[in-house]
Amino acid sequence: MAAEVEEKLCVLLKAALTEHNVDTKHVKVCRKVKDVKCGDYVVPRGALDIDIDAEGLKSLHLQEKFQLETTEDTLPVATVTQDKYNSVVFHIDRKTAFRNIIHQVLSEGDEYGSVAQTGPRAILNVVDLSTHNSSSQDGSSVSLTQLRAVVLMKHVLQLLTSNGYRAEVANSPVSDGVRDLLEALGVERDRSASLDLQQASKDILTSAKASEWKETQTARAESAAGDGSDSKSRDCLVVNVRRFAEAKGLPVGKNGFDKNLHFVDVIQDDGAVSDVVMEAAFLHHLQMENEKSASQSDGVSQLSPWCIHLVSQSAAFRQQQAHLLCQMCSPSQAHWKQRHLVFGTVGRRKSSTASVIDAKEFFNMRHSQMTQAAMMKYGDHDQGPGWEDMISGLTAASITFDILGTASPSQLQLDLSDGEMEGVDNRSGPFVMYNCARLATLISTFEDGVRQALYPELPDPRELDFTLLREEEEWMLAFLYLNTFPKLVREAFGTWQKDDRIAADFHTHKVAHFLLNFAKVLSSYYSRYHVLGGSEPHLLPLMFARLSLMKAAHQVLCNGLRLLGLQPFSQL
């Protein structure tokens, strides 16, 4: 992968320089992201404690060493030079790199960028959608916050799966409005599913009443009085999660539990069970279901399962309370690891006049805009059987890129104005979908030509002459996008599983940004250069090389869109 190339070049360079007593403490190899005609990887001047000139670089015999050490790599080094700004510049053997990259993408197909599912089970708990949370009780209305939760849910589920986890969404009860929204965005939900948390809540209550972390009425009242709150003793059951967290050595503060966590009401003044208990009961239910599933599975990874809470900022504090209450009261907690992916609020852009207030209205507005745009492009006469599927797919893509274009912890500002789509962000999803479909049409046209004996079959990439790909856009597509896609999938996944913090650092904006930039380069290239040409023998080598590149680009676009929970079009 791309990161491994940089690491290997850095290790080899340090070893070569150390042999000549050059200090390598600050040496770093960087991949160039533009102007790649002047080199692919560089060591900036200043990263070396000595200034090496061209003769000095030649005397180190770096070029011969790197050619030898990288000859079997996906990106073998061809030459080593320097320029005005960089002490060392590595130039990749493009002919070999094109062949290796394209062959790998096409041979792995839909699995390119993914790893085998040998990791633990991961359950995604989408907190804001569940009806056992008081914020989700309205059966018909669905908030824009819940819409953001749905889009993030689809993406995070795919990221988990692509990184080897056996992932699934927790089967929590949802309202009819949420279920309709899920189906509109391509997520099937069993309408007959129900959930009885009576036994799970009873288990939590029983454990809380007997817990060593239970507080007396007097202690709670004194603490409340110290906080300036009403000090009147209350007839309720309270547990002290702060003492529990301190005793267990759990992280508090940045990337840990909120430092303001203290008491949790289990039974309220009026005798009712609190919302926190119901969420903790749901987590306990998930644990019991996981244990049942694990006991019935043979030959499946027995690594400790993960529960990832996808939760809005407004519900994050209460979810931490439920997390600690469940950990305190559930006997299964030792085999259950929890993380919290907190996403920001949803507002409107200052430039937009808000004309929608909930997710359904926003979806309908985008659907109307996609319909108008499609009618302008194709006209009324082209409304065939797949018309509505196309409009729905474009609507889902528009909303998905709207939401995933912003990093999940940040506030999301949507254009809520009804009317023509003026913002570039609103067009991002359809733009990527269109470019993917355009490549699918190109490939289909070629395959039709093969069936009609206009063209011969496309040879294996290892048999093609990629020295014919001389345009910088072609190298950028392979080097900056096709080759880096697996690294992108790992980076978007984050490193949350490697330490004890409770924050899950999924970088949910990275794939959307990558696809948009990739589609822009593709669109520019496709508009400037002709791919399918005549069938004369002297034209075929270049056509085959470019067509193989476009097939690989189409595969990566499709894989990326599926990572977002979107289904690519075969045509538009």
Coordinates of C-alpha atoms in Angstrom, one line a residue:
M1 CA 0.0 0.0 0.0
A2 CA 1.0 3.7 -0.4
A3 CA 2.0 4.1 3.3
E4 CA 4.2 1.0 3.1
V5 CA 6.1 2.5 0.1
E6 CA 7.0 5.6 2.0
E7 CA 8.1 3.7 5.0
K8 CA 10.2 1.3 3.0
L9 CA 11.9 4.1 1.0
C10 CA 12.6 5.9 4.3
V11 CA 14.1 2.8 5.9
L12 CA 16.3 2.1 2.9
L13 CA 17.4 5.7 2.6
K14 CA 18.4 5.9 6.3
A15 CA 20.4 2.7 6.0
A16 CA 22.3 4.0 3.0
L17 CA 23.0 7.4 4.6
T18 CA 24.1 5.8 7.9
E19 CA 26.8 3.9 6.0
H20 CA 28.3 7.3 5.1
N21 CA 27.9 8.7 8.7
V22 CA 25.0 11.0 7.7
D23 CA 22.6 11.9 10.6
T24 CA 19.2 10.5 9.6
K25 CA 17.2 11.7 12.6
H26 CA 15.0 14.1 10.6
V27 CA 14.8 12.1 7.4
K28 CA 11.3 11.7 6.0
V29 CA 10.1 10.5 2.6
C30 CA 6.9 12.2 1.3
R31 CA 4.6 11.2 -1.5
K32 CA 3.9 14.1 -3.9
V33 CA 0.3 14.9 -4.6
K34 CA 0.8 17.3 -7.5
D35 CA 3.3 18.1 -10.2
V36 CA 4.3 14.4 -10.3
K37 CA 6.1 14.8 -13.6
C38 CA 9.0 16.1 -11.5
G39 CA 9.1 13.0 -9.2
D40 CA 6.9 10.8 -7.1
Y41 CA 8.5 10.6 -3.6
V42 CA 10.8 13.3 -2.2
V43 CA 13.0 14.1 0.8
P44 CA 12.7 17.9 1.3
R45 CA 15.8 20.0 1.7
G46 CA 16.3 20.6 5.4
A47 CA 15.4 17.0 6.3
L48 CA 19.1 16.1 6.0
D49 CA 21.7 17.7 8.3
I50 CA 24.1 18.0 5.3
D51 CA 23.5 19.5 1.9
I52 CA 24.1 16.8 -0.7
D53 CA 24.8 18.0 -4.3
A54 CA 24.3 16.0 -7.5
E55 CA 27.8 14.5 -7.3
G56 CA 27.4 13.6 -3.7
L57 CA 24.1 11.9 -4.4
K58 CA 25.7 10.0 -7.2
S59 CA 28.6 8.9 -5.0
L60 CA 26.1 7.3 -2.5
H61 CA 24.9 4.9 -5.3
L62 CA 21.3 5.4 -4.1
Q63 CA 19.8 4.7 -7.5
E64 CA 21.4 1.3 -7.9
K65 CA 20.5 0.3 -4.3
F66 CA 16.9 1.4 -4.6
Q67 CA 16.5 -0.3 -8.0
L68 CA 17.7 -3.5 -6.5
E69 CA 15.7 -3.4 -3.3
T70 CA 12.4 -2.4 -5.0
T71 CA 12.5 -4.4 -8.2
E72 CA 9.7 -6.8 -7.0
D73 CA 7.5 -4.1 -5.5
T74 CA 4.3 -2.7 -6.9
L75 CA 6.1 0.7 -7.3
P76 CA 9.7 0.0 -8.2
V77 CA 12.1 2.9 -8.2
A78 CA 13.6 3.8 -11.6
T79 CA 15.8 6.8 -10.9
V80 CA 17.0 8.9 -8.0
T81 CA 17.7 12.6 -8.5
Q82 CA 17.3 15.9 -6.7
D83 CA 15.9 19.3 -7.5
K84 CA 15.9 22.9 -6.1
Y85 CA 13.5 22.0 -3.3
N86 CA 14.3 18.4 -2.5
S87 CA 17.6 16.7 -1.5
V88 CA 16.4 13.3 -2.9
V89 CA 13.7 12.7 -5.5
F90 CA 12.5 9.2 -6.3
H91 CA 11.0 8.5 -9.8
I92 CA 8.9 5.4 -10.0
D93 CA 9.2 3.0 -13.0
R94 CA 5.8 3.9 -14.5
K95 CA 5.5 1.1 -17.0
T96 CA 5.9 -1.5 -14.3
A97 CA 3.8 0.4 -11.8
F98 CA 0.9 0.9 -14.2
R99 CA 0.9 -2.9 -14.9
N100 CA 1.1 -3.9 -11.3
I101 CA -1.5 -1.5 -10.0
I102 CA -4.1 -2.1 -12.8
H103 CA -3.6 -5.9 -12.6
Q104 CA -4.1 -5.8 -8.8
V105 CA -7.3 -3.7 -9.0
L106 CA -8.9 -5.8 -11.7
S107 CA -7.8 -9.2 -10.3
E108 CA -9.2 -8.3 -6.8
G109 CA -12.3 -6.6 -8.2
D110 CA -15.0 -5.9 -5.6
E111 CA -12.5 -6.9 -2.8
Y112 CA -9.9 -4.4 -3.7
G113 CA -9.2 -2.2 -0.7
S114 CA -10.8 -4.7 1.7
V115 CA -9.3 -7.4 4.0
A116 CA -10.7 -10.8 4.9
Q117 CA -13.3 -10.9 7.6
T118 CA -11.2 -12.6 10.3
G119 CA -11.6 -9.9 12.9
P120 CA -14.1 -9.9 15.8
R121 CA -17.8 -9.2 15.7
A122 CA -18.8 -5.5 15.8
I123 CA -22.3 -4.3 16.6
L124 CA -23.2 -0.8 15.6
N125 CA -25.7 0.7 18.0
V126 CA -27.4 3.8 16.4
V127 CA -28.7 5.5 19.5
D128 CA -30.7 8.3 18.1
L129 CA -32.9 6.0 16.0
S130 CA -34.2 3.8 18.8
T131 CA -37.7 4.2 20.2
H132 CA -36.6 3.3 23.7
N133 CA -34.9 6.7 23.7
S134 CA -37.3 9.5 24.6
S135 CA -35.9 11.7 21.8
S136 CA -37.3 9.3 19.2
Q137 CA -40.8 8.8 20.4
D138 CA -42.6 10.7 17.6
G139 CA -43.6 8.0 15.2
S140 CA -43.9 10.1 12.0
S141 CA -41.4 12.9 12.3
V142 CA -37.7 12.2 11.6
S143 CA -35.1 14.9 12.5
L144 CA -32.2 16.0 10.4
T145 CA -30.0 14.6 13.2
Q146 CA -31.5 11.2 12.7
L147 CA -30.9 11.5 9.0
R148 CA -27.3 12.2 9.7
A149 CA -27.2 9.1 11.9
V150 CA -28.6 6.9 9.1
V151 CA -26.0 8.1 6.5
L152 CA -23.2 7.6 9.0
M153 CA -24.5 4.2 10.0
K154 CA -24.4 3.0 6.4
H155 CA -20.8 4.2 5.9
V156 CA -19.4 3.0 9.3
L157 CA -21.0 -0.4 8.7
Q158 CA -19.1 -0.7 5.4
L159 CA -15.9 0.5 6.9
L160 CA -16.1 -2.1 9.6
T161 CA -16.7 -4.9 7.1
S162 CA -14.0 -3.7 4.7
N163 CA -11.5 -3.8 7.6
G164 CA -12.2 -7.4 8.5
Y165 CA -14.9 -7.1 11.1
R166 CA -18.1 -9.2 11.1
A167 CA -20.3 -6.1 11.4
E168 CA -24.0 -5.7 11.9
V169 CA -26.4 -3.0 13.1
A170 CA -28.1 -3.6 16.4
N171 CA -31.7 -4.5 15.9
S172 CA -33.2 -1.8 18.0
P173 CA -36.9 -0.8 17.6
V174 CA -37.4 2.2 15.4
S175 CA -40.4 4.3 14.6
D176 CA -42.4 4.1 11.3
G177 CA -40.9 7.4 10.2
V178 CA -37.3 6.2 10.7
R179 CA -38.1 2.9 9.0
D180 CA -39.5 4.7 5.9
L181 CA -36.4 6.9 5.8
L182 CA -34.1 3.8 6.0
E183 CA -36.0 2.1 3.1
A184 CA -35.8 5.3 1.1
L185 CA -32.0 5.3 1.5
G186 CA -31.8 1.6 0.6
V187 CA -31.7 0.0 4.1
E188 CA -34.2 -2.8 4.6
R189 CA -35.8 -3.1 8.0
D190 CA -38.1 -5.8 9.3
R191 CA -41.4 -4.1 10.0
S192 CA -42.6 -7.0 12.2
A193 CA -39.5 -6.9 14.5
S194 CA -40.1 -6.2 18.2
L195 CA -38.0 -6.1 21.3
D196 CA -38.9 -7.0 24.9
L197 CA -36.4 -5.4 27.3
Q198 CA -38.4 -6.4 30.4
Q199 CA -36.0 -9.1 31.6
A200 CA -32.9 -7.1 30.6
S201 CA -34.1 -4.0 32.6
K202 CA -35.0 -6.3 35.5
D203 CA -31.4 -7.6 35.5
I204 CA -30.0 -4.1 35.5
L205 CA -32.3 -2.9 38.3
T206 CA -31.5 -6.0 40.5
S207 CA -27.8 -5.5 40.1
A208 CA -28.1 -1.7 40.7
K209 CA -30.0 -2.3 44.0
A210 CA -27.3 -4.7 45.2
S211 CA -24.4 -2.7 43.8
E212 CA -21.5 -1.4 46.0
W213 CA -21.8 1.8 44.0
K214 CA -25.3 2.6 45.1
E215 CA -25.5 5.9 46.9
T216 CA -27.6 6.6 50.0
Q217 CA -30.3 9.3 49.9
T218 CA -28.2 11.4 52.2
A219 CA -25.0 11.3 50.2
R220 CA -26.9 12.2 47.0
A221 CA -28.7 15.1 48.8
E222 CA -25.4 16.4 50.2
S223 CA -23.8 16.3 46.9
A224 CA -26.7 18.1 45.2
A225 CA -26.6 20.8 47.9
G226 CA -22.9 21.2 47.3
D227 CA -23.6 21.7 43.6
G228 CA -26.2 24.4 44.4
S229 CA -29.1 22.1 43.5
D230 CA -32.2 21.2 45.3
S231 CA -31.0 19.3 48.4
K232 CA -34.3 17.7 49.2
S233 CA -34.0 13.9 49.8
R234 CA -35.7 12.0 47.1
D235 CA -37.3 8.5 47.0
C236 CA -35.1 7.1 44.2
L237 CA -32.4 4.7 43.4
V238 CA -29.0 6.3 42.5
V239 CA -25.6 4.9 41.6
N240 CA -22.3 6.7 41.6
V241 CA -20.7 6.1 38.2
R242 CA -17.8 8.4 39.0
R243 CA -16.6 6.3 41.9
F244 CA -17.0 3.2 39.7
A245 CA -14.9 4.7 36.9
E246 CA -12.2 5.7 39.3
A247 CA -12.1 2.3 41.0
K248 CA -11.8 0.5 37.6
G249 CA -9.2 2.9 36.3
L250 CA -11.3 3.9 33.3
P251 CA -10.2 6.9 31.2
V252 CA -11.7 10.3 32.0
G253 CA -11.3 13.5 30.1
K254 CA -10.2 13.8 26.5
N255 CA -11.1 10.6 24.6
G256 CA -12.4 9.2 27.8
F257 CA -15.6 9.6 29.9
D258 CA -17.0 13.0 30.6
K259 CA -15.5 14.4 33.7
N260 CA -18.9 15.7 34.8
L261 CA -20.3 12.2 35.1
H262 CA -21.3 11.5 38.7
F263 CA -24.7 10.2 39.7
V264 CA -27.1 8.2 37.6
D265 CA -30.8 8.0 38.5
V266 CA -31.9 4.4 38.1
I267 CA -35.4 4.9 39.6
Q268 CA -36.7 8.4 39.5
D269 CA -38.7 10.3 42.1
D270 CA -42.0 9.2 40.7
G271 CA -40.9 5.6 40.8
A272 CA -40.4 5.3 37.0
V273 CA -37.3 3.7 35.5
S274 CA -35.0 6.2 33.9
D275 CA -34.2 6.4 30.2
V276 CA -30.6 5.5 31.0
V277 CA -31.7 2.2 32.5
M278 CA -33.6 1.4 29.3
E279 CA -30.5 2.1 27.2
A280 CA -28.4 0.1 29.6
A281 CA -30.9 -2.8 29.4
F282 CA -30.7 -2.7 25.6
L283 CA -26.9 -3.0 25.8
H284 CA -27.3 -5.9 28.3
H285 CA -29.7 -7.5 25.8
L286 CA -27.1 -7.1 23.0
Q287 CA -24.5 -8.8 25.2
M288 CA -26.7 -11.7 26.0
E289 CA -27.5 -12.1 22.3
N290 CA -23.9 -12.0 21.4
E291 CA -23.0 -14.7 23.9
K292 CA -25.8 -16.9 22.6
S293 CA -24.5 -16.3 19.0
A294 CA -20.9 -17.1 20.0
S295 CA -21.8 -20.3 21.8
Q296 CA -23.6 -21.5 18.6
S297 CA -20.8 -20.7 16.2
D298 CA -18.0 -23.0 15.2
G299 CA -14.7 -21.9 13.7
V300 CA -15.6 -18.2 13.9
S301 CA -13.3 -15.7 15.6
Q302 CA -13.8 -15.8 19.3
L303 CA -12.1 -12.4 19.8
S304 CA -13.9 -10.1 22.2
P305 CA -16.8 -8.3 20.4
W306 CA -17.1 -4.6 20.0
C307 CA -20.1 -2.4 20.5
I308 CA -19.8 1.0 18.7
H309 CA -22.3 3.6 19.8
L310 CA -23.2 6.0 17.0
V311 CA -24.6 8.9 18.9
S312 CA -25.3 12.6 18.5
Q313 CA -23.7 15.2 20.7
S314 CA -27.0 15.9 22.5
A315 CA -27.4 12.2 23.5
A316 CA -23.7 11.5 24.1
F317 CA -23.6 12.2 27.9
R318 CA -26.6 10.0 28.6
Q319 CA -25.0 7.2 26.4
Q320 CA -21.9 7.4 28.5
Q321 CA -24.1 7.0 31.6
A322 CA -25.8 3.9 30.1
H323 CA -22.3 2.5 29.1
L324 CA -21.1 2.8 32.7
L325 CA -24.4 1.5 34.2
C326 CA -24.3 -1.5 31.9
Q327 CA -20.6 -2.1 32.7
M328 CA -21.4 -1.9 36.4
C329 CA -24.5 -4.1 36.4
S330 CA -24.0 -6.7 33.6
P331 CA -22.1 -9.9 34.4
S332 CA -21.1 -10.2 30.7
Q333 CA -19.2 -6.9 30.6
A334 CA -15.7 -8.5 30.8
H335 CA -16.1 -9.8 27.2
W336 CA -17.7 -6.6 25.8
K337 CA -15.7 -3.6 24.5
Q338 CA -17.6 -0.3 23.8
R339 CA -16.6 2.8 21.9
H340 CA -18.5 6.0 21.1
L341 CA -18.6 7.7 17.7
V342 CA -20.1 11.1 18.5
F343 CA -21.4 13.2 15.6
G344 CA -22.2 16.9 15.6
T345 CA -25.4 18.9 15.4
V346 CA -27.2 19.7 12.1
G347 CA -28.0 23.3 11.2
R348 CA -28.6 25.3 8.1
R349 CA -26.2 27.5 6.1
K350 CA -26.5 31.2 6.7
S351 CA -27.0 31.7 3.0
S352 CA -30.0 29.5 2.9
T353 CA -33.6 30.3 3.8
A354 CA -34.8 27.4 5.7
S355 CA -37.9 25.9 4.0
V356 CA -37.6 22.4 5.5
I357 CA -37.6 21.3 9.1
D358 CA -37.3 17.5 9.1
A359 CA -35.6 14.6 7.2
K360 CA -38.7 13.7 5.2
E361 CA -39.0 17.2 3.8
F362 CA -35.3 17.4 3.1
F363 CA -35.4 14.1 1.3
N364 CA -38.4 15.2 -0.8
M365 CA -36.7 18.5 -1.7
R366 CA -33.6 16.7 -2.9
H367 CA -35.7 14.2 -4.8
S368 CA -37.5 17.0 -6.5
Q369 CA -34.2 18.7 -7.4
M370 CA -32.8 15.5 -8.8
T371 CA -36.0 15.0 -10.9
Q372 CA -35.8 18.5 -12.3
A373 CA -32.1 18.0 -13.2
A374 CA -32.7 14.7 -14.8
M375 CA -35.6 16.1 -16.9
M376 CA -33.4 18.9 -18.1
K377 CA -30.8 16.5 -19.2
Y378 CA -32.9 13.6 -20.6
G379 CA -36.3 15.2 -21.3
D380 CA -39.7 13.8 -20.4
H381 CA -39.6 11.1 -23.1
D382 CA -36.9 9.1 -21.4
Q383 CA -38.8 8.2 -18.3
G384 CA -38.6 4.4 -18.7
P385 CA -38.9 1.6 -16.1
G386 CA -35.6 2.6 -14.4
W387 CA -36.4 6.3 -14.1
E388 CA -37.6 6.3 -10.5
D389 CA -34.7 4.0 -9.4
M390 CA -32.3 6.5 -11.0
I391 CA -33.9 9.5 -9.3
S392 CA -33.9 7.7 -5.9
G393 CA -30.2 6.7 -6.4
L394 CA -29.2 10.3 -7.3
T395 CA -31.2 11.6 -4.3
A396 CA -29.4 9.2 -1.9
A397 CA -26.0 10.1 -3.4
S398 CA -26.8 13.8 -3.0
I399 CA -27.8 13.5 0.6
T400 CA -24.9 11.1 1.4
F401 CA -22.2 13.5 0.0
D402 CA -24.0 16.4 1.7
I403 CA -23.6 14.7 5.1
L404 CA -20.3 12.9 4.7
G405 CA -18.5 15.9 3.3
T406 CA -18.2 17.2 6.8
A407 CA -16.1 15.4 9.5
S408 CA -18.5 13.6 11.9
P409 CA -17.5 15.5 15.1
S410 CA -18.2 18.9 13.4
Q411 CA -21.4 20.7 13.0
L412 CA -23.1 19.9 9.7
Q413 CA -24.6 22.9 7.9
L414 CA -27.0 21.9 5.1
D415 CA -28.5 24.0 2.4
L416 CA -32.2 23.8 3.3
S417 CA -33.4 26.2 0.6
D418 CA -36.0 24.8 -1.8
G419 CA -35.2 25.5 -5.5
E420 CA -32.3 25.0 -7.8
M421 CA -29.2 23.4 -6.4
E422 CA -26.6 26.2 -6.4
G423 CA -24.1 24.8 -3.9
V424 CA -21.3 22.7 -5.3
D425 CA -21.6 20.3 -2.3
N426 CA -25.2 19.5 -3.3
R427 CA -24.0 18.3 -6.7
S428 CA -21.0 16.2 -5.5
G429 CA -22.9 12.9 -5.1
P430 CA -24.6 13.0 -8.5
F431 CA -21.3 14.1 -10.1
V432 CA -19.5 11.1 -8.8
M433 CA -22.4 8.8 -9.7
Y434 CA -22.5 10.2 -13.2
N435 CA -18.7 9.7 -13.8
C436 CA -19.0 6.1 -12.5
A437 CA -21.9 5.5 -14.9
R438 CA -20.1 7.1 -17.8
L439 CA -17.2 4.6 -17.3
A440 CA -19.6 1.8 -17.0
T441 CA -21.2 2.8 -20.4
L442 CA -17.7 3.1 -21.9
I443 CA -16.9 -0.5 -20.8
S444 CA -20.3 -1.8 -22.0
T445 CA -19.8 -0.1 -25.4
F446 CA -16.4 -1.9 -25.8
E447 CA -17.9 -5.2 -24.8
D448 CA -20.7 -4.8 -27.3
G449 CA -18.0 -4.1 -29.9
V450 CA -16.2 -7.3 -29.0
R451 CA -19.4 -9.3 -29.4
Q452 CA -19.9 -7.7 -32.8
A453 CA -16.3 -8.5 -33.7
L454 CA -15.4 -4.8 -34.0
Y455 CA -12.7 -5.2 -31.4
P456 CA -10.6 -8.1 -30.1
E457 CA -10.9 -9.2 -26.5
L458 CA -9.1 -6.9 -23.9
P459 CA -5.8 -8.6 -23.1
D460 CA -4.6 -9.2 -19.5
P461 CA -3.0 -6.0 -18.1
R462 CA 0.3 -7.9 -17.7
E463 CA 0.5 -8.2 -21.5
L464 CA -0.1 -4.5 -22.4
D465 CA 2.4 -1.8 -23.3
F466 CA 1.9 0.9 -20.6
T467 CA 4.7 3.0 -22.0
L468 CA 2.0 4.4 -24.2
L469 CA 0.4 6.1 -21.2
R470 CA 2.4 9.3 -21.3
E471 CA -0.1 11.9 -20.0
E472 CA 0.3 13.2 -16.5
E473 CA -3.4 12.7 -15.8
E474 CA -3.0 9.0 -16.5
W475 CA -0.2 8.6 -14.0
M476 CA -2.1 10.7 -11.4
L477 CA -5.1 8.4 -11.7
A478 CA -3.0 5.3 -11.1
F479 CA -0.5 6.7 -8.6
L480 CA -2.6 9.1 -6.5
Y481 CA -6.0 7.3 -6.6
L482 CA -5.9 3.6 -7.7
N483 CA -2.8 2.8 -5.7
T484 CA -3.8 4.7 -2.5
F485 CA -7.4 3.4 -2.2
P486 CA -6.5 0.5 0.2
K487 CA -4.6 3.0 2.4
L488 CA -7.7 5.3 2.3
V489 CA -9.9 2.5 3.6
R490 CA -7.5 1.9 6.6
E491 CA -7.2 5.7 7.3
A492 CA -11.0 6.2 7.3
F493 CA -11.3 3.3 9.8
G494 CA -9.1 5.1 12.3
T495 CA -7.1 3.6 15.2
W496 CA -9.8 3.5 17.9
Q497 CA -9.3 -0.3 18.5
K498 CA -5.7 0.1 19.6
D499 CA -6.0 1.8 23.0
D500 CA -8.3 2.3 26.0
R501 CA -10.0 5.5 24.9
I502 CA -13.8 5.4 24.5
A503 CA -13.8 7.7 21.4
A504 CA -14.0 6.0 18.1
D505 CA -12.1 8.1 15.6
F506 CA -13.6 7.0 12.3
H507 CA -12.7 9.6 9.7
T508 CA -16.1 9.5 7.9
H509 CA -15.3 12.4 5.5
K510 CA -12.3 10.9 3.9
V511 CA -13.9 8.5 1.4
A512 CA -16.4 11.1 0.1
H513 CA -13.6 13.7 -0.4
F514 CA -11.4 11.1 -2.1
L515 CA -14.2 10.1 -4.5
L516 CA -15.0 13.6 -5.4
N517 CA -11.4 14.5 -6.2
F518 CA -11.0 11.3 -8.1
A519 CA -14.1 12.0 -10.2
K520 CA -12.8 15.5 -11.0
V521 CA -9.5 14.1 -12.4
L522 CA -11.4 11.4 -14.2
S523 CA -13.9 13.8 -15.8
S524 CA -11.1 16.1 -16.9
Y525 CA -9.1 13.2 -18.4
Y526 CA -12.2 11.6 -20.1
S527 CA -13.1 14.9 -21.7
R528 CA -9.6 15.6 -23.1
Y529 CA -8.6 12.1 -24.3
H530 CA -10.3 9.6 -26.6
V531 CA -10.4 6.1 -25.2
L532 CA -12.2 4.0 -27.7
G533 CA -10.9 4.4 -31.2
G534 CA -10.8 2.5 -34.5
S535 CA -10.0 -1.2 -34.7
E536 CA -6.9 -0.8 -36.8
P537 CA -4.0 -2.8 -35.4
H538 CA -1.8 0.2 -34.8
L539 CA -4.5 1.9 -32.7
L540 CA -5.2 -1.0 -30.4
P541 CA -2.2 -0.9 -28.1
L542 CA -3.0 2.6 -26.8
M543 CA -6.7 1.9 -26.7
F544 CA -6.2 -1.3 -24.6
A545 CA -3.8 0.5 -22.2
R546 CA -6.3 3.4 -21.7
L547 CA -9.3 1.1 -21.4
S548 CA -7.6 -1.0 -18.8
L549 CA -6.9 2.1 -16.8
M550 CA -10.5 3.2 -17.1
K551 CA -11.7 -0.3 -16.0
A552 CA -9.5 -0.1 -12.9
A553 CA -10.8 3.4 -12.3
H554 CA -14.4 2.3 -12.6
Q555 CA -13.7 -0.6 -10.1
V556 CA -12.3 1.8 -7.5
L557 CA -15.2 4.2 -8.0
C558 CA -17.7 1.4 -7.5
N559 CA -15.9 0.1 -4.4
G560 CA -15.7 3.6 -2.9
L561 CA -19.4 4.3 -3.5
R562 CA -20.3 1.0 -1.8
L563 CA -18.2 2.1 1.1
L564 CA -20.6 5.0 1.4
G565 CA -23.6 2.7 1.3
L566 CA -24.5 3.7 -2.3
Q567 CA -25.2 1.4 -5.2
P568 CA -23.3 2.4 -8.4
F569 CA -25.3 2.9 -11.6
S570 CA -24.6 0.7 -14.6
Q571 CA -25.7 3.6 -16.8
L572 CA -27.4 7.0 -16.7

